[in-house]
Coordinates of C-alpha atoms in Angstrom, one line a residue:
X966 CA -41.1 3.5 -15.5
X967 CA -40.0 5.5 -18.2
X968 CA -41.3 3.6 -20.9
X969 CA -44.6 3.1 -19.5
X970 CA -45.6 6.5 -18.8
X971 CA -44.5 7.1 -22.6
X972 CA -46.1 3.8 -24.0
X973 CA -48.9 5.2 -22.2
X974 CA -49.0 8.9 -23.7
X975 CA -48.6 7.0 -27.0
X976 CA -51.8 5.6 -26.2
X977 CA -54.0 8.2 -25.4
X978 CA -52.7 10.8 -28.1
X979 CA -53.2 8.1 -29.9
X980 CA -56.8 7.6 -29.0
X981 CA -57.5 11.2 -28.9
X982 CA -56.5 12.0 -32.4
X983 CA -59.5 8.8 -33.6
X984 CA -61.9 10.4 -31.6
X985 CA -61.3 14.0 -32.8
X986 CA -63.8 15.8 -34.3
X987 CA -62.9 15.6 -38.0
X988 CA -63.8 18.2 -40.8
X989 CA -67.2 17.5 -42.3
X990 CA -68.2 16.3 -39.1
X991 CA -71.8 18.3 -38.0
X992 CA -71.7 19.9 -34.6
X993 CA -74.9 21.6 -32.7
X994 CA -74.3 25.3 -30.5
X995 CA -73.6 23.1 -27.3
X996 CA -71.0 20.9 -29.0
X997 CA -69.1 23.9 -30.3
X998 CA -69.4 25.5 -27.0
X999 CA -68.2 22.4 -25.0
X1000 CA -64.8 22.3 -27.4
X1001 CA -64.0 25.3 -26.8
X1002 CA -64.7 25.3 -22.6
X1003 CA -63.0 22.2 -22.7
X1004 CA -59.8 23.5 -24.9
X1005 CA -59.2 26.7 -22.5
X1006 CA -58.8 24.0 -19.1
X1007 CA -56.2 22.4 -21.2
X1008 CA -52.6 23.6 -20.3
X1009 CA -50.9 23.8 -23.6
X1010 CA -54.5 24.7 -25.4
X1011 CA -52.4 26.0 -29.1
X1012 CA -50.5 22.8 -29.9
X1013 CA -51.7 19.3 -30.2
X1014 CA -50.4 16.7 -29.2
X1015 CA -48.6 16.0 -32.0
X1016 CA -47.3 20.0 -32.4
X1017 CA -50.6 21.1 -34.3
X1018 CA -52.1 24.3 -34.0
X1019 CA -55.3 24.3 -32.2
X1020 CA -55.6 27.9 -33.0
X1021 CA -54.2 30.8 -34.5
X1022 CA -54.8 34.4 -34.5
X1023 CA -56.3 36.4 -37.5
X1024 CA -56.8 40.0 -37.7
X1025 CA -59.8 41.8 -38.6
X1026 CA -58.6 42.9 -41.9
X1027 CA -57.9 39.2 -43.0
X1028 CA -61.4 38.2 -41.4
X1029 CA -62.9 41.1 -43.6
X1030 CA -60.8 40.3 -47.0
X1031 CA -61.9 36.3 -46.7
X1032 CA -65.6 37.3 -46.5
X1033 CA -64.9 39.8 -49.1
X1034 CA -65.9 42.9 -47.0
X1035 CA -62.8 45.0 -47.1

């Protein structure tokens, strides 16, 4: 029992990582909108599955100093 409910979390991180939206991939409004609804309902929405970050928090300072506005 073990081993299948881990052979089968294997499998579907697995999966989930291949169908991930990858950098350079083009996304419209609703997409974005839809990965973000759909990353709040998740219980442990700031880690992948494989320890991640999903997110992180940056300070309006830093936001300012990367667009060069401070």
């Amino acid at each position: 029992e073990t081993f299948r409910k881990k052979l089968n979390e294997h499998i579907h991180s697995h999966m989930a990582c291949k169908m991930a939206i990858k950098a350079g991939d083009e996304l419209n409004h609703t997409m974005m909108q839809n990965v973000v609804d759909e990353l709040m309902e998740v219980n442990n929405r700031f880690i992948c599955v494989h320890g991640r970050p999903t997110m992180w928090t940056i300070s309006q300072h830093e936001l300012e100093k990367k667009f060069r506005r401070s």
